[in-house]
XYZ file of C-alpha atoms in Angstrom:
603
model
C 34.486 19.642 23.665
C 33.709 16.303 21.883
C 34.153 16.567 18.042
C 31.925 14.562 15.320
C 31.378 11.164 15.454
C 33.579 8.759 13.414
C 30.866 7.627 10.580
C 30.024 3.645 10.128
C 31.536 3.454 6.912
C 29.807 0.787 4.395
C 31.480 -0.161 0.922
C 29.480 -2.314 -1.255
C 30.629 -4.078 -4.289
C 29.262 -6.695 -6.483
C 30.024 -10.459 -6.405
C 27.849 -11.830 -9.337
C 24.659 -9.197 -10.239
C 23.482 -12.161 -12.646
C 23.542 -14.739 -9.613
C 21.629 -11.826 -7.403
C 24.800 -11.304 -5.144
C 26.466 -7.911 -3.724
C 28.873 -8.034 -0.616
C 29.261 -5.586 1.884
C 31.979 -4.202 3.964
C 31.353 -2.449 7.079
C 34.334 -0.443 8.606
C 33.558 0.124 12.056
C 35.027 2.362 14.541
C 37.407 1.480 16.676
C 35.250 3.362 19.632
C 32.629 1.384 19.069
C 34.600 -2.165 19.072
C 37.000 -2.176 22.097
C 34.684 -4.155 23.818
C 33.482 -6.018 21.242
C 30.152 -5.439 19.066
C 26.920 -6.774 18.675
C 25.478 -6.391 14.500
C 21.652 -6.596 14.166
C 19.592 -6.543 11.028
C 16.090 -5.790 10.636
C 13.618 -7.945 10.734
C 10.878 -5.504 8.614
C 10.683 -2.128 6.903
C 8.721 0.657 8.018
C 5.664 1.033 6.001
C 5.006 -2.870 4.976
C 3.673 -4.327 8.102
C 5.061 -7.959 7.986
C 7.770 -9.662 9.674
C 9.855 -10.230 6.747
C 13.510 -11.852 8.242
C 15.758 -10.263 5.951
C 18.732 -11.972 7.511
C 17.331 -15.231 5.278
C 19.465 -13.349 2.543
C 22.646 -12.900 4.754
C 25.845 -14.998 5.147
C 29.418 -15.428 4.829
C 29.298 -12.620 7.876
C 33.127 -12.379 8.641
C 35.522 -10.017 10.381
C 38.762 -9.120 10.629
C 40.971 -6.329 12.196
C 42.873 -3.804 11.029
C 46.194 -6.059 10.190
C 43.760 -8.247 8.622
C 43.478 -10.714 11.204
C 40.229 -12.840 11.419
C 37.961 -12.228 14.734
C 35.311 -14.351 16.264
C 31.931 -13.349 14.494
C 29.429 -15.772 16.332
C 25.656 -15.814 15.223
C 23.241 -14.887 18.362
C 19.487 -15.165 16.983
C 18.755 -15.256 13.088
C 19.645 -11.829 12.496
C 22.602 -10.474 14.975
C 25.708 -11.363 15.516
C 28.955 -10.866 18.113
C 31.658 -9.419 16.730
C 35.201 -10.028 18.993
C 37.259 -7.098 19.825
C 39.260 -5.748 18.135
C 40.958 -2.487 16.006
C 40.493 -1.316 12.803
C 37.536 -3.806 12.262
C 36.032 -4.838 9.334
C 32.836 -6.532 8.752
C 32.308 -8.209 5.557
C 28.973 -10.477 4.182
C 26.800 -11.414 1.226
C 23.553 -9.963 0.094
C 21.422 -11.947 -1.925
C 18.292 -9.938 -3.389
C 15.387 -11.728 -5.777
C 12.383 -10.054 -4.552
C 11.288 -7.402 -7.100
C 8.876 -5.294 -4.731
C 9.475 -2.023 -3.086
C 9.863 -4.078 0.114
C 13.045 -6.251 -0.643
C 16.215 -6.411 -2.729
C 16.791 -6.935 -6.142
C 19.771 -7.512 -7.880
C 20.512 -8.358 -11.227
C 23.240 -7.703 -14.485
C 20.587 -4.756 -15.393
C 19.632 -2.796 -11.889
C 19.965 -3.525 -8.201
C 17.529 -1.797 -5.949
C 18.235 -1.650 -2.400
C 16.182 -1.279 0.769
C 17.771 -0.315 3.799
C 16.236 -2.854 5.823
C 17.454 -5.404 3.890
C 20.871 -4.879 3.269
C 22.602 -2.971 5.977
C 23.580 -4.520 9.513
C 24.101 -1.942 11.856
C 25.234 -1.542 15.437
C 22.793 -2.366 17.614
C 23.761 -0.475 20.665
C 24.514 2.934 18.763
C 21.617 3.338 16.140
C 21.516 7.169 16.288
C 25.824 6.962 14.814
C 26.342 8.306 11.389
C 27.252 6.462 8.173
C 29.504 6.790 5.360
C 28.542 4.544 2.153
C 30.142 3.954 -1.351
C 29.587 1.995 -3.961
C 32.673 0.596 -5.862
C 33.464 -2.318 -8.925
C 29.830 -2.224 -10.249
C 29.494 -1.635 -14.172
C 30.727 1.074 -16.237
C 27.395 3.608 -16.477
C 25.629 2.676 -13.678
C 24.802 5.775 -11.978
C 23.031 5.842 -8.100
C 19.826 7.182 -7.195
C 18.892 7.841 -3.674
C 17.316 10.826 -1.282
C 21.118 10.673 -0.043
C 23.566 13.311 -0.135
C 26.722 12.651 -1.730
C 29.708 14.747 -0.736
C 33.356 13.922 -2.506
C 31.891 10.144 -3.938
C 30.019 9.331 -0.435
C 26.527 9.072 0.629
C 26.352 10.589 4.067
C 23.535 9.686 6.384
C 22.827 11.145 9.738
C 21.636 7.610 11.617
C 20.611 4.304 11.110
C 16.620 5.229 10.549
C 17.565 7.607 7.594
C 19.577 4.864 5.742
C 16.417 2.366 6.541
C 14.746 5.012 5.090
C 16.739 6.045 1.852
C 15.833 2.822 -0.935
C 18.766 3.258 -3.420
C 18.534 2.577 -7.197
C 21.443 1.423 -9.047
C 21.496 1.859 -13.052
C 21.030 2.948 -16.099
C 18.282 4.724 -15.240
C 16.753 7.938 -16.732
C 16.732 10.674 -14.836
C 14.127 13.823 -14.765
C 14.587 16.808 -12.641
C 12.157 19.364 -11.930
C 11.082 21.991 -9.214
C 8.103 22.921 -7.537
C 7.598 25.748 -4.813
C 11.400 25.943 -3.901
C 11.992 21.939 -3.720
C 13.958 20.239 -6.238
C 12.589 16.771 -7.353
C 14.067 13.707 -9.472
C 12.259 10.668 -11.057
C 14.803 7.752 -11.915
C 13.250 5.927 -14.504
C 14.273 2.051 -14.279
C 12.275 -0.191 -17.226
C 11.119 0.006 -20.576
C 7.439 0.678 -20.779
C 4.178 2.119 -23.332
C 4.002 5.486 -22.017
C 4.650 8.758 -22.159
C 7.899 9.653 -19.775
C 7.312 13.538 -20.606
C 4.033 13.098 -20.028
C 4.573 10.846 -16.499
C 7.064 13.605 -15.235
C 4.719 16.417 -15.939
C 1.703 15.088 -13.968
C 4.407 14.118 -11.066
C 5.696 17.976 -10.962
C 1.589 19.088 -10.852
C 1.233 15.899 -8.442
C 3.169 17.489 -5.717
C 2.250 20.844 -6.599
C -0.976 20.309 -5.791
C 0.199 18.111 -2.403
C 2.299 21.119 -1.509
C 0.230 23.726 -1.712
C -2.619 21.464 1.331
C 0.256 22.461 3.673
C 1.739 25.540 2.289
C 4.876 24.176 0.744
C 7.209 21.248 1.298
C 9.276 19.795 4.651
C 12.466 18.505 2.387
C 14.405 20.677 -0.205
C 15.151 17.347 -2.381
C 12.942 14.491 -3.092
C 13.513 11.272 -5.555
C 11.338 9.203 -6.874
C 12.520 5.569 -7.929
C 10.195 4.213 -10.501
C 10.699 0.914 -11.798
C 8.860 -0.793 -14.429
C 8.082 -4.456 -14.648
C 5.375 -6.628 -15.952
C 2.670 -6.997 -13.643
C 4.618 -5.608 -10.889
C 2.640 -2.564 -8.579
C 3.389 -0.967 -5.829
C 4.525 1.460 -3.823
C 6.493 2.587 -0.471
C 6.748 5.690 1.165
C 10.215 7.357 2.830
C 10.794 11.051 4.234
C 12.097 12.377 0.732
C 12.150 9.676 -1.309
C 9.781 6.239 -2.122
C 10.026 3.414 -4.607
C 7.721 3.283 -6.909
C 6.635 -0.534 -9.318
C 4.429 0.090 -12.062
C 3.346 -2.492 -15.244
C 4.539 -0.907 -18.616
C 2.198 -2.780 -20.321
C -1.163 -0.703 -18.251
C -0.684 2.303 -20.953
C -2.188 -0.085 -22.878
C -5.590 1.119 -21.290
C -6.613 4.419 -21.514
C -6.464 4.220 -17.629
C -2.886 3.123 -17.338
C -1.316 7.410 -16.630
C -4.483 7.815 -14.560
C -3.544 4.923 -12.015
C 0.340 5.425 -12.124
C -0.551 9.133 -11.264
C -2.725 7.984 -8.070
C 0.437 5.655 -6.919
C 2.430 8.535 -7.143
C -0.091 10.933 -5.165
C -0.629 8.337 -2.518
C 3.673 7.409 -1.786
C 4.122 11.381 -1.829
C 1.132 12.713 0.659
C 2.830 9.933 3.171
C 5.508 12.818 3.464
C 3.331 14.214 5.622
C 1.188 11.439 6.785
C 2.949 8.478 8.686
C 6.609 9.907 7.586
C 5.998 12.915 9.722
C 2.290 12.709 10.928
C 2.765 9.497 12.489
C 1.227 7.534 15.528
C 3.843 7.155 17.780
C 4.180 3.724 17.847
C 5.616 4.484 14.581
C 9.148 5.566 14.973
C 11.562 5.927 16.175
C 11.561 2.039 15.618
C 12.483 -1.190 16.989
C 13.254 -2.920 13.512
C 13.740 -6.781 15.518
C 9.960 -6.633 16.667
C 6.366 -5.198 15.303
C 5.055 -1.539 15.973
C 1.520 -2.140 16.376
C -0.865 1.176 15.568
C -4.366 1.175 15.762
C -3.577 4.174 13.400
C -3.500 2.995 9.820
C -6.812 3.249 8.921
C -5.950 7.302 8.858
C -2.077 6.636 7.806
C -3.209 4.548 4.909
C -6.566 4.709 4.325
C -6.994 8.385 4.316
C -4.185 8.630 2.153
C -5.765 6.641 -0.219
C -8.656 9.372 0.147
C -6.208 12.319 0.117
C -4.819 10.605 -3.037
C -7.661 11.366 -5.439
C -8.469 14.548 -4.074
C -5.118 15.185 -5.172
C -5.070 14.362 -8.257
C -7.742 16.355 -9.465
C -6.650 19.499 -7.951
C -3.518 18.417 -9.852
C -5.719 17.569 -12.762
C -3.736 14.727 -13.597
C -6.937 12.754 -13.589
C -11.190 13.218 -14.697
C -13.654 12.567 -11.850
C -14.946 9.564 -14.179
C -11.701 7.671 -13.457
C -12.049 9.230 -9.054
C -15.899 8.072 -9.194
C -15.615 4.649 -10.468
C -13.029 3.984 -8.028
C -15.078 4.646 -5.337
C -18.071 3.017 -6.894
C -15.438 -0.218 -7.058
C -14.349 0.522 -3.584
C -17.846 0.466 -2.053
C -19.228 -2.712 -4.159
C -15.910 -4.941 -2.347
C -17.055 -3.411 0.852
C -20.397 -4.463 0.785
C -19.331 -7.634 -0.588
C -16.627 -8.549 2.412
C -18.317 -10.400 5.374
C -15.385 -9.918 7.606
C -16.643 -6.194 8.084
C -19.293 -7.015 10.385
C -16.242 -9.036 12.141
C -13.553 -6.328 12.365
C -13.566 -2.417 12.776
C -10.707 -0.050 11.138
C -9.033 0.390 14.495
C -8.874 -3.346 14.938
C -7.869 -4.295 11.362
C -4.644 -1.634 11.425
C -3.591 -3.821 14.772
C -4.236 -6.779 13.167
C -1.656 -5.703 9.802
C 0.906 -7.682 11.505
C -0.841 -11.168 10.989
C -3.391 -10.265 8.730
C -2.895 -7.963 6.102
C 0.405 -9.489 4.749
C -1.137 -12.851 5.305
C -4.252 -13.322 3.334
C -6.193 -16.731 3.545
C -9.382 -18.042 2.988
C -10.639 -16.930 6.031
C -9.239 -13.371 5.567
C -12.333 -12.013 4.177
C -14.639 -13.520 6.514
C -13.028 -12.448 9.427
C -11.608 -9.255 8.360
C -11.557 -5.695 6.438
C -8.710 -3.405 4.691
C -7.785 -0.724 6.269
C -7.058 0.698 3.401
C -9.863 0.445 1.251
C -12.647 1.063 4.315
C -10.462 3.630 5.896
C -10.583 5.612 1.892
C -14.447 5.538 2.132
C -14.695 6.556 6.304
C -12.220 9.023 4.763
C -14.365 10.353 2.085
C -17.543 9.848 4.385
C -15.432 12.214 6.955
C -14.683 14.639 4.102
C -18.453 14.677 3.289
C -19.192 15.473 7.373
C -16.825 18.019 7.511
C -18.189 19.401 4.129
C -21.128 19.664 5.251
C -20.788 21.233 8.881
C -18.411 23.974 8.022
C -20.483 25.303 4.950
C -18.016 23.533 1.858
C -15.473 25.775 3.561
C -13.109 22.925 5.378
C -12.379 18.771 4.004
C -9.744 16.751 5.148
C -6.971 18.719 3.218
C -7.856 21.747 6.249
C -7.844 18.754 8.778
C -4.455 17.719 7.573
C -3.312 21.454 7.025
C -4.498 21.829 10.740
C -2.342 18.762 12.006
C 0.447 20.222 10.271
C 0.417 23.129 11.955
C -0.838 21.943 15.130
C 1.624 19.445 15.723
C 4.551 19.600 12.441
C 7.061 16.839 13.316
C 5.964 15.569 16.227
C 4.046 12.488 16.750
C 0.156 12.211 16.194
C -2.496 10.772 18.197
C -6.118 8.997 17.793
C -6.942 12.143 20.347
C -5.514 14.741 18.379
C -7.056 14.006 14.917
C -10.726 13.530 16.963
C -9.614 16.872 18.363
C -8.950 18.437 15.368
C -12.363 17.202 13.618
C -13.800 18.521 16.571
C -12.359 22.117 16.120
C -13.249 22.282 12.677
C -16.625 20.945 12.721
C -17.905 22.248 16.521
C -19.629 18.445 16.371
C -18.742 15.869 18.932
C -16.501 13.275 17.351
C -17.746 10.200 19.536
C -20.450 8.951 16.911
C -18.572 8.966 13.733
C -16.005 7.106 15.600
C -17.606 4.519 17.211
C -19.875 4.136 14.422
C -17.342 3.424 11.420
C -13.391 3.615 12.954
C -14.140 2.030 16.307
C -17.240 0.260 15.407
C -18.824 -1.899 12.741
C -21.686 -0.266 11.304
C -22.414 -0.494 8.118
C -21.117 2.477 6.237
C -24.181 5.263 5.010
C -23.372 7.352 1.603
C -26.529 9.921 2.901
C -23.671 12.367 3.525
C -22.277 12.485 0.149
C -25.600 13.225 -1.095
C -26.177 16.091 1.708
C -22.581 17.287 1.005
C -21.807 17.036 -2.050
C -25.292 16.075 -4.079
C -23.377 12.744 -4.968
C -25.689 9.569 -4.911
C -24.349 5.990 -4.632
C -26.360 4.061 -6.023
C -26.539 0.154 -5.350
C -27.524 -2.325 -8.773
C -27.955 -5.960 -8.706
C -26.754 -8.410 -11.143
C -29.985 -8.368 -13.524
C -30.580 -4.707 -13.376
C -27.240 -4.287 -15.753
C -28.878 -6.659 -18.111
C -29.523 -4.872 -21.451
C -33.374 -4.944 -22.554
C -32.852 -7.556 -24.914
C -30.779 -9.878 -22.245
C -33.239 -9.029 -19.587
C -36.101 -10.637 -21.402
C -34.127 -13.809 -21.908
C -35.368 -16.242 -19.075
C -32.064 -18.062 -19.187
C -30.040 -14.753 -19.082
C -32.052 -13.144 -16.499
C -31.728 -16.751 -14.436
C -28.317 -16.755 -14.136
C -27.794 -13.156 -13.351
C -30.028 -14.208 -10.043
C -28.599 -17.113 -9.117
C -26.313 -16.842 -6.250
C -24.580 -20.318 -4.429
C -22.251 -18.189 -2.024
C -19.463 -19.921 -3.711
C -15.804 -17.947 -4.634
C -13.921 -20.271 -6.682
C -9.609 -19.846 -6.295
C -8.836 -18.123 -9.231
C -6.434 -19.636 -12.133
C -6.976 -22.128 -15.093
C -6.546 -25.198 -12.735
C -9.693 -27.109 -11.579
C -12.833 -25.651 -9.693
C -11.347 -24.992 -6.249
C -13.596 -23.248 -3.316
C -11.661 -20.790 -2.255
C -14.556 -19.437 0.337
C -17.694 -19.828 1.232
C -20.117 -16.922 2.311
C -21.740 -16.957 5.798
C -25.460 -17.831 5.176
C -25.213 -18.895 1.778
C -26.631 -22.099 -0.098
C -23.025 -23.415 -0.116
C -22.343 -23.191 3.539
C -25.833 -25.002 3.837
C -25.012 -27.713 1.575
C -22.128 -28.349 3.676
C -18.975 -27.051 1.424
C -16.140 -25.604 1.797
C -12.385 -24.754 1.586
C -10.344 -26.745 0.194
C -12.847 -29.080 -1.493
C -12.773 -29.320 -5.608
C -16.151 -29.005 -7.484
C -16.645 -32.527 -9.756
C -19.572 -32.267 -11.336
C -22.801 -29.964 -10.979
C -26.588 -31.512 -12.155
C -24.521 -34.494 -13.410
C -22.132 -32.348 -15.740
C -18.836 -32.804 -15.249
C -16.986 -29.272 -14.574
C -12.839 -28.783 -15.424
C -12.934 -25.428 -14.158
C -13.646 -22.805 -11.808
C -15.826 -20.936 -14.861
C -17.390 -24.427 -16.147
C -18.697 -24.963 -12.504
C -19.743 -21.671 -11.990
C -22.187 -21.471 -15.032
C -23.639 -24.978 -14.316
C -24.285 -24.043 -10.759
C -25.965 -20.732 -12.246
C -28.293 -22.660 -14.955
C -30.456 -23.824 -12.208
C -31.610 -20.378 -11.023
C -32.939 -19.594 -7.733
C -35.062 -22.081 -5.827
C -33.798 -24.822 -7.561
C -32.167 -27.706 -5.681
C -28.897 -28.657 -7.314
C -26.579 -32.051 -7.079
C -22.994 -30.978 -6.608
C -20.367 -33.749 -6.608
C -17.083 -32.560 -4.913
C -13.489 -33.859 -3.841
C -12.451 -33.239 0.026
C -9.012 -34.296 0.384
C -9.559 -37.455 -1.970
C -12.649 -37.866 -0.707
C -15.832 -37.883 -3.153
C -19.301 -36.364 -1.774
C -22.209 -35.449 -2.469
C -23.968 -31.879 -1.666
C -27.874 -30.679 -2.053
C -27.305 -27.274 -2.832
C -30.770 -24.827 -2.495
C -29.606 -21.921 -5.512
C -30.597 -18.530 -3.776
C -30.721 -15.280 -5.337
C -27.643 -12.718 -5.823
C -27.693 -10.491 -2.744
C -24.813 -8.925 -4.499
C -24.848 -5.518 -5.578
C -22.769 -3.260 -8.079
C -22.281 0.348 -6.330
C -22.026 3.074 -8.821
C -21.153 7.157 -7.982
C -22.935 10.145 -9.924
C -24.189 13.171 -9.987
C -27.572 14.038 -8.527
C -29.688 16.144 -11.193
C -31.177 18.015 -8.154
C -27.874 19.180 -6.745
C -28.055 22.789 -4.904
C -25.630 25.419 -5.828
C -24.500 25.072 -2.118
C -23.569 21.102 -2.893
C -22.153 21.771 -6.021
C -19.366 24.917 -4.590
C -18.745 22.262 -2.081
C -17.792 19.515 -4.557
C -15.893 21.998 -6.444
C -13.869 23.353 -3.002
C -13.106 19.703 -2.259
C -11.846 18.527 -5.486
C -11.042 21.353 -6.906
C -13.248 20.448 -10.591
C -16.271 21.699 -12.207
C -19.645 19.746 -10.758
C -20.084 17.150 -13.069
C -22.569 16.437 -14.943
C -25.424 13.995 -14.286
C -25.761 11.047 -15.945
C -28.865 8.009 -16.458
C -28.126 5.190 -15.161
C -27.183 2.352 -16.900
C -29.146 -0.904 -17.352
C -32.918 -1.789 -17.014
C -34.957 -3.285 -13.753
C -35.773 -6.879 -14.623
C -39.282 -8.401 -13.238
């Protein structure tokens, strides 16, 4: 009978933290190099779809054998390499890490946090062995953080996809502990920041309380959280029982600031379930030198931006204010993106690869986010549900029904049509191929039917205060629409895009040209030429002087009016009693109240 598996065993030690650098020293067994070895690292991370060749941040890749002998280590492609036979062989090479993002390395004299993907060459012919890793030589008080167990001063991993999968934080952290139904949790705190740590750790332990309790408890004993804080740094990535969390310290300067840090934390925790475990199966196990296209993200990502806010108010760890004007935002960028006549939510998740992590001009154009659409087809799907099963079933019972249905194993388009099927009796074909396969614009008549919720749309001029609205300059510029979005920044008055249809794309402009002069004013900035081309209201005929490429032209521009509109969420006065226990089953909060709206209708 075979015994265990010798373990991959990794030792990694610091060269210069201030300079970025940590080497690493793979011992690998002798098993596995008798006929030499081939070491491969990853060219992405699960969960950040972009080819991200971490290998730039590798070298010095040398090995030696057991009597400390150097062997042949010969560079294949730009991230494996041929290691000669050999006994007793040790692979050692440097890690650079600058990149502070839940995504790459960083390293400095203060922290290092490592992802997987990024640091670790592994055998490529024998993912599935098991690893040994320590960490030796780095300052006095550093501590470790990571999902990891650690057994006599070693992190033991079972294969190559949990140590992809297990970020590590390196420290002076501080570290929380809590439990919640029969899982023990830790948040390592990395950062100085405005809030309140007590007060972040408490929402987190009613955070996964309420997360745990959609699927009737938890499918890890341990999970870590690795928060970081760093000005204007956000972000987040999810792992099986851990995720990485970047947060600004300086956002607790808005009232807002706990509110949004608690939705990061809801959204990186419900992908536990979904695309950790609920995952298309295109998703894992993984080829990390290649993509893993999914026409699946739209539900991995953008329903868990749904699931998110749902929640945190079941958590109550946020009010429905801070829920509804997120939606309300959500929906005005929506209707404000051309691209999603262009591009459905199926499409746009295969598209991640070269779109998503590669925004351009033409990005919005020619494309949506799967993240932000697939939130409202989520909530839209919540409202449908809602509404055919009597308030009784939402997504959370969807989810709760994949869970059961299907657990660990992989998770099909099929079987979450299937599953909205079973719950709702209706035939999922049209909500598909009207919003997930298709490209119809989105409706919010179900949130009103479900939930007696009413999105309301408000142009420019109707937020005008009375007294602004009777000022014919005001109320002019609040109409006046050129199609223009100028790059942002303090530099001069770049066009960034240009809207299909608009006066601008009439007149002939477009990226990359500079805006010189409107009416014969000359404009320094992006907000200079903005408010010129606004002072001549719509159906005026405006000179605009531009730069394309060094080249100086001149554009009749034809000022339209503002087709733009503001999308705000409230509360419909006439709500039933049936609408309002449905709104209450979903988000687990008191109806609220309605509210006027805001602003006056100008002439």
């Amino acid at each position: 009978m075979a015994g265990p598996r010798i373990p991959l065993q990794a030792v990694l030690r610091p060269l210069d933290l201030a300079q970025h650098q940590i080497e690493v020293a793979l011992r690998l067994p002798d098993e596995a190099t008798a006929d030499g070895a081939v070491l491969a690292l990853p060219a992405w991370t699960p969960g950040s779809y972009l080819i991200r060749d971490y290998a730039r941040f590798v070298d010095r890749v040398e090995a030696t054998d057991g009597e400390g002998r150097r062997l042949e280590a010969v560079k294949l492609d730009k991230q494996r390499w041929r290691v000669a036979p050999g006994r007793g062989v040790t692979v050692r090479y440097r890690v650079y890490g600058n990149d502070l993002s839940v995504r790459t390395n960083h390293i400095d004299a203060r922290h290092a946090h490592l992802v997987g993907a990024a640091t670790f060459l592994h055998l490529e012919a024998d993912p599935g062995r098991p690893w040994e890793l320590r960490f030796e030589g780095f300052p006095g008080g550093w501590r470790v953080a990571t999902a990891l167990p650690e057994r006599d001063g070693a992190y033991h991993v079972a294969d190559y996809d949990t140590l992809v999968d297990s970020p590590v934080e390196l420290g002076t952290f501080r570290l929380r502990r809590f439990e919640a139904l029969g899982a023990a949790f830790e948040l390592a705190v990395t950062g100085e920041h405005g809030g309140d740590e007590a007060r972040i750790a408490a929402d987190a332990e009613r955070i996964v309380t309420a997360a745990g309790r959609i699927f009737g408890g938890f499918p890890f004993d341990r999970y870590v959280f690795l928060l970081t804080f760093s000005p204007k740094a956000g972000g987040g990535l999810e792992h099986r029982a851990s995720t990485s969390l970047l947060f600004d310290p300086f956002a607790f300067e808005k009232p807002d600031g706990h509110w949004r840090l608690n939705a990061l934390v809801a959204h990186e925790f419900f992908h536990a379930w979904n695309v950790k475990r609920l995952h298309d199966p295109a998703l894992g196990p993984f080829d990390y030198a290649r993509e893993a296209y999914t026409r699946l993200l739209w539900f991995h990502e953008g329903f868990t931006s749904c699931l998110e806010d749902v929640i945190c108010l079941r958590a109550g760890v946020v009010p429905w204010s801070f829920v509804a004007k997120g939606i309300g935002q959500a929906w005005t960028r929506l209707s404000q993106t051309p691209g999603r006549f262009e591009q459905s939510l199926e499409e746009a998740s295969f598209d991640a690869w070269i779109r998503a992590y590669k925004p351009s001009e033409f990005s919005p154009l020619a494309g949506v986010d799967y993240y932000g659409k697939g939130q409202l087809v989520g909530l839209l799907m919540e409202a449908a549900l809602r509404e055919a099963t009597g308030g009784r079933a939402g997504l959370p019972e969807l989810f709760a029904k994949l869970w059961r249905d299907r657990g660990e194993g992989p998770l099909t388009d099929a079987e979450v049509r299937a599953a909205f099927q079973a719950l709702t009796g209706d035939d999922p074909a049209p909500f598909w191929e009207a919003w997930i396969r298709g490209r119809q614009e989105l409706d919010p008549a179900p949130l009103r039917r479900a939930f007696g919720l009413v999105l309301e749309p408000q142009a420019p001029w109707e937020a005008l205060s009375p007294d602004e609205a009777k000022d014919p300059a005001v109320l002019r510029r609040a109409r006046a629409w050129t199609g223009i979005a100028f790059a942002s920044g303090a530099g001069p008055a770049l066009v960034q895009t240009v809207a299909p249809g608009s006066p601008a794309e009439a007149a002939g402009l477009a990226h990359p040209m500079e805006v010189l002069a409107v009416a014969g004013w000359r404009v320094a900035s992006a907000t200079e030429a903005a408010a010129r081309l606004a002072d001549a209201g719509p159906g005026s005929e405006v000179e605009v002087l531009a730069a394309d490429r060094g080249r100086i032209l001149t554009a009749r521009l034809q000022v339209g009016e503002n087709p733009a509109r503001t999308w705000t969420l409230r509360a419909d006065a006439a709500a039933t009693e049936a609408q309002k226990a449905a709104f209450e089953a979903w988000t687990g909060q008191p109806f609220p109240a309605p509210e006027r709206r805001k602003g006056v209708k100008a002439p």
